[in-house]
Amino acid sequence: MRGAGRLKQSGLHIAWGVGRHGPGSNVFSYFIEPNGFVAEYTTELDQLDDATHVPQDAAYWQKVQPGPDRWGTAGPPSNRMRAAMSGALYLGDEQSADARCEDIIGRQARVIERVA
């Protein structure tokens, strides 16, 4: 929660989360980077081993917990988040080889703001 808060205070909007995934039981927050990629900030991932792990299907996970919005803060992913997860917001590799990273990120952030 503190890590997601620090990212938010640094100007990144939490696009989906804070929630908890079913399989793995890990806490998650998703952010859309200025280049259109999705970054997941996660913690507390369960570690499983082949000797004791029992695989479960989707019906099992629907009975066990109410989905990824365990605390009522995540909600479903927005349409913009779904677009980013599909790769639709990625702006490609149109930059020249000598372009500075800061310039590319700034230019792409302005384009993404217009898309939103």
PDB file of C-alpha atoms in Angstrom:
ATOM      1  CA  MET A   1       0.000   0.000   0.000  1.00  0.00           C
ATOM      2  CA  ARG A   2       2.857   2.375   0.803  1.00  0.00           C
ATOM      3  CA  GLY A   3       4.555   1.606  -2.501  1.00  0.00           C
ATOM      4  CA  ALA A   4       1.373   2.295  -4.471  1.00  0.00           C
ATOM      5  CA  GLY A   5       0.935   5.482  -2.452  1.00  0.00           C
ATOM      6  CA  ARG A   6       4.470   6.645  -3.274  1.00  0.00           C
ATOM      7  CA  LEU A   7       3.872   6.063  -6.987  1.00  0.00           C
ATOM      8  CA  LYS A   8       0.594   7.985  -6.763  1.00  0.00           C
ATOM      9  CA  GLN A   9       2.311  10.862  -4.926  1.00  0.00           C
ATOM     10  CA  SER A  10       4.905  10.918  -7.708  1.00  0.00           C
ATOM     11  CA  GLY A  11       2.180  11.616 -10.243  1.00  0.00           C
ATOM     12  CA  LEU A  12       1.257   8.133 -11.504  1.00  0.00           C
ATOM     13  CA  HIS A  13      -2.462   7.412 -11.441  1.00  0.00           C
ATOM     14  CA  ILE A  14      -3.495   3.972 -10.169  1.00  0.00           C
ATOM     15  CA  ALA A  15      -5.312   2.624 -13.215  1.00  0.00           C
ATOM     16  CA  TRP A  16      -6.582  -0.518 -11.445  1.00  0.00           C
ATOM     17  CA  GLY A  17      -6.234  -1.523  -7.804  1.00  0.00           C
ATOM     18  CA  VAL A  18      -5.374  -1.794  -5.018  1.00  0.00           C
ATOM     19  CA  GLY A  19      -6.750  -5.341  -5.042  1.00  0.00           C
ATOM     20  CA  ARG A  20      -5.764  -8.940  -4.438  1.00  0.00           C
ATOM     21  CA  HIS A  21      -5.518 -11.607  -7.119  1.00  0.00           C
ATOM     22  CA  GLY A  22      -7.103 -15.029  -6.493  1.00  0.00           C
ATOM     23  CA  PRO A  23      -4.466 -17.541  -7.552  1.00  0.00           C
ATOM     24  CA  GLY A  24      -1.263 -16.360  -5.901  1.00  0.00           C
ATOM     25  CA  SER A  25      -3.149 -14.181  -3.409  1.00  0.00           C
ATOM     26  CA  ASN A  26      -0.879 -11.237  -4.230  1.00  0.00           C
ATOM     27  CA  VAL A  27      -1.781  -7.594  -3.648  1.00  0.00           C
ATOM     28  CA  PHE A  28      -1.733  -5.595  -6.902  1.00  0.00           C
ATOM     29  CA  SER A  29      -1.884  -2.091  -8.328  1.00  0.00           C
ATOM     30  CA  TYR A  30      -1.676  -1.400 -12.055  1.00  0.00           C
ATOM     31  CA  PHE A  31      -0.306   1.774 -13.604  1.00  0.00           C
ATOM     32  CA  ILE A  32      -0.188   2.901 -17.238  1.00  0.00           C
ATOM     33  CA  GLU A  33       3.311   4.115 -18.058  1.00  0.00           C
ATOM     34  CA  PRO A  34       3.822   7.213 -20.239  1.00  0.00           C
ATOM     35  CA  ASN A  35       4.782   4.951 -23.176  1.00  0.00           C
ATOM     36  CA  GLY A  36       1.425   3.130 -22.963  1.00  0.00           C
ATOM     37  CA  PHE A  37       2.708  -0.052 -21.332  1.00  0.00           C
ATOM     38  CA  VAL A  38       1.060  -1.467 -18.221  1.00  0.00           C
ATOM     39  CA  ALA A  39       3.139  -1.900 -15.061  1.00  0.00           C
ATOM     40  CA  GLU A  40       1.950  -4.014 -12.141  1.00  0.00           C
ATOM     41  CA  TYR A  41       3.145  -3.178  -8.645  1.00  0.00           C
ATOM     42  CA  THR A  42       2.671  -6.330  -6.592  1.00  0.00           C
ATOM     43  CA  THR A  43       3.660  -7.995  -3.333  1.00  0.00           C
ATOM     44  CA  GLU A  44       2.979 -11.035  -1.143  1.00  0.00           C
ATOM     45  CA  LEU A  45       2.844 -13.611  -3.930  1.00  0.00           C
ATOM     46  CA  ASP A  46       2.256 -17.107  -2.549  1.00  0.00           C
ATOM     47  CA  GLN A  47       5.005 -19.579  -3.304  1.00  0.00           C
ATOM     48  CA  LEU A  48       3.810 -22.997  -4.409  1.00  0.00           C
ATOM     49  CA  ASP A  49       5.584 -26.248  -4.985  1.00  0.00           C
ATOM     50  CA  ASP A  50       4.596 -29.148  -7.235  1.00  0.00           C
ATOM     51  CA  ALA A  51       4.469 -31.607  -4.338  1.00  0.00           C
ATOM     52  CA  THR A  52       1.678 -29.858  -2.409  1.00  0.00           C
ATOM     53  CA  HIS A  53      -0.082 -27.566  -4.918  1.00  0.00           C
ATOM     54  CA  VAL A  54      -3.625 -28.526  -5.932  1.00  0.00           C
ATOM     55  CA  PRO A  55      -4.716 -26.681  -9.123  1.00  0.00           C
ATOM     56  CA  GLN A  56      -8.216 -25.172  -9.079  1.00  0.00           C
ATOM     57  CA  ASP A  57     -10.588 -24.000 -11.813  1.00  0.00           C
ATOM     58  CA  ALA A  58     -12.404 -20.653 -12.145  1.00  0.00           C
ATOM     59  CA  ALA A  59     -15.521 -21.967 -10.359  1.00  0.00           C
ATOM     60  CA  TYR A  60     -13.420 -22.668  -7.257  1.00  0.00           C
ATOM     61  CA  TRP A  61     -12.018 -19.118  -7.160  1.00  0.00           C
ATOM     62  CA  GLN A  62     -15.478 -17.576  -7.562  1.00  0.00           C
ATOM     63  CA  LYS A  63     -16.628 -19.446  -4.445  1.00  0.00           C
ATOM     64  CA  VAL A  64     -13.527 -18.701  -2.370  1.00  0.00           C
ATOM     65  CA  GLN A  65     -13.448 -14.913  -2.666  1.00  0.00           C
ATOM     66  CA  PRO A  66     -15.412 -12.069  -4.228  1.00  0.00           C
ATOM     67  CA  GLY A  67     -12.844 -11.469  -6.981  1.00  0.00           C
ATOM     68  CA  PRO A  68      -9.910  -9.106  -7.190  1.00  0.00           C
ATOM     69  CA  ASP A  69     -11.775  -6.262  -5.452  1.00  0.00           C
ATOM     70  CA  ARG A  70     -11.420  -7.774  -1.980  1.00  0.00           C
ATOM     71  CA  TRP A  71     -11.353  -4.407  -0.162  1.00  0.00           C
ATOM     72  CA  GLY A  72     -13.809  -2.526  -2.378  1.00  0.00           C
ATOM     73  CA  THR A  73     -11.094  -0.244  -3.782  1.00  0.00           C
ATOM     74  CA  ALA A  74     -10.134  -1.867  -7.103  1.00  0.00           C
ATOM     75  CA  GLY A  75     -13.397  -2.148  -9.026  1.00  0.00           C
ATOM     76  CA  PRO A  76     -13.211  -3.541 -12.554  1.00  0.00           C
ATOM     77  CA  PRO A  77     -10.507  -2.276 -14.931  1.00  0.00           C
ATOM     78  CA  SER A  78     -11.550   0.873 -16.811  1.00  0.00           C
ATOM     79  CA  ASN A  79     -11.886   0.891 -20.601  1.00  0.00           C
ATOM     80  CA  ARG A  80      -8.576   2.781 -20.784  1.00  0.00           C
ATOM     81  CA  MET A  81      -6.906   0.121 -18.627  1.00  0.00           C
ATOM     82  CA  ARG A  82      -8.342  -2.638 -20.803  1.00  0.00           C
ATOM     83  CA  ALA A  83      -7.015  -0.831 -23.896  1.00  0.00           C
ATOM     84  CA  ALA A  84      -3.566  -0.537 -22.315  1.00  0.00           C
ATOM     85  CA  MET A  85      -3.597  -4.223 -21.303  1.00  0.00           C
ATOM     86  CA  SER A  86      -4.368  -5.151 -24.917  1.00  0.00           C
ATOM     87  CA  GLY A  87      -1.453  -3.042 -26.172  1.00  0.00           C
ATOM     88  CA  ALA A  88      -3.694  -0.485 -27.878  1.00  0.00           C
ATOM     89  CA  LEU A  89      -2.022   2.482 -26.098  1.00  0.00           C
ATOM     90  CA  TYR A  90       1.553   1.441 -26.935  1.00  0.00           C
ATOM     91  CA  LEU A  91       2.941   4.072 -29.266  1.00  0.00           C
ATOM     92  CA  GLY A  92       5.543   1.959 -31.046  1.00  0.00           C
ATOM     93  CA  ASP A  93       9.237   2.407 -31.774  1.00  0.00           C
ATOM     94  CA  GLU A  94       9.071   5.454 -34.029  1.00  0.00           C
ATOM     95  CA  GLN A  95      11.825   7.300 -32.173  1.00  0.00           C
ATOM     96  CA  SER A  96      15.272   7.847 -33.628  1.00  0.00           C
ATOM     97  CA  ALA A  97      18.210   6.025 -32.071  1.00  0.00           C
ATOM     98  CA  ASP A  98      19.690   9.272 -30.686  1.00  0.00           C
ATOM     99  CA  ALA A  99      16.484  10.525 -29.024  1.00  0.00           C
ATOM    100  CA  ARG A 100      16.675  11.201 -25.293  1.00  0.00           C
ATOM    101  CA  CYS A 101      14.485   9.076 -23.018  1.00  0.00           C
ATOM    102  CA  GLU A 102      13.045  12.148 -21.252  1.00  0.00           C
ATOM    103  CA  ASP A 103      11.935  13.657 -24.564  1.00  0.00           C
ATOM    104  CA  ILE A 104      10.276  10.438 -25.728  1.00  0.00           C
ATOM    105  CA  ILE A 105       8.412   9.948 -22.441  1.00  0.00           C
ATOM    106  CA  GLY A 106       7.258  13.575 -22.398  1.00  0.00           C
ATOM    107  CA  ARG A 107       6.043  13.426 -26.001  1.00  0.00           C
ATOM    108  CA  GLN A 108       4.261  10.117 -25.442  1.00  0.00           C
ATOM    109  CA  ALA A 109       2.646  11.310 -22.193  1.00  0.00           C
ATOM    110  CA  ARG A 110       1.072  14.231 -24.083  1.00  0.00           C
ATOM    111  CA  VAL A 111      -0.275  11.866 -26.773  1.00  0.00           C
ATOM    112  CA  ILE A 112      -1.731   9.500 -24.160  1.00  0.00           C
ATOM    113  CA  GLU A 113      -3.419  12.418 -22.366  1.00  0.00           C
ATOM    114  CA  ARG A 114      -5.188  13.296 -25.637  1.00  0.00           C
ATOM    115  CA  VAL A 115      -6.310   9.646 -26.029  1.00  0.00           C
ATOM    116  CA  ALA A 116      -7.726   9.586 -22.475  1.00  0.00           C
TER     117      ALA A 116
END
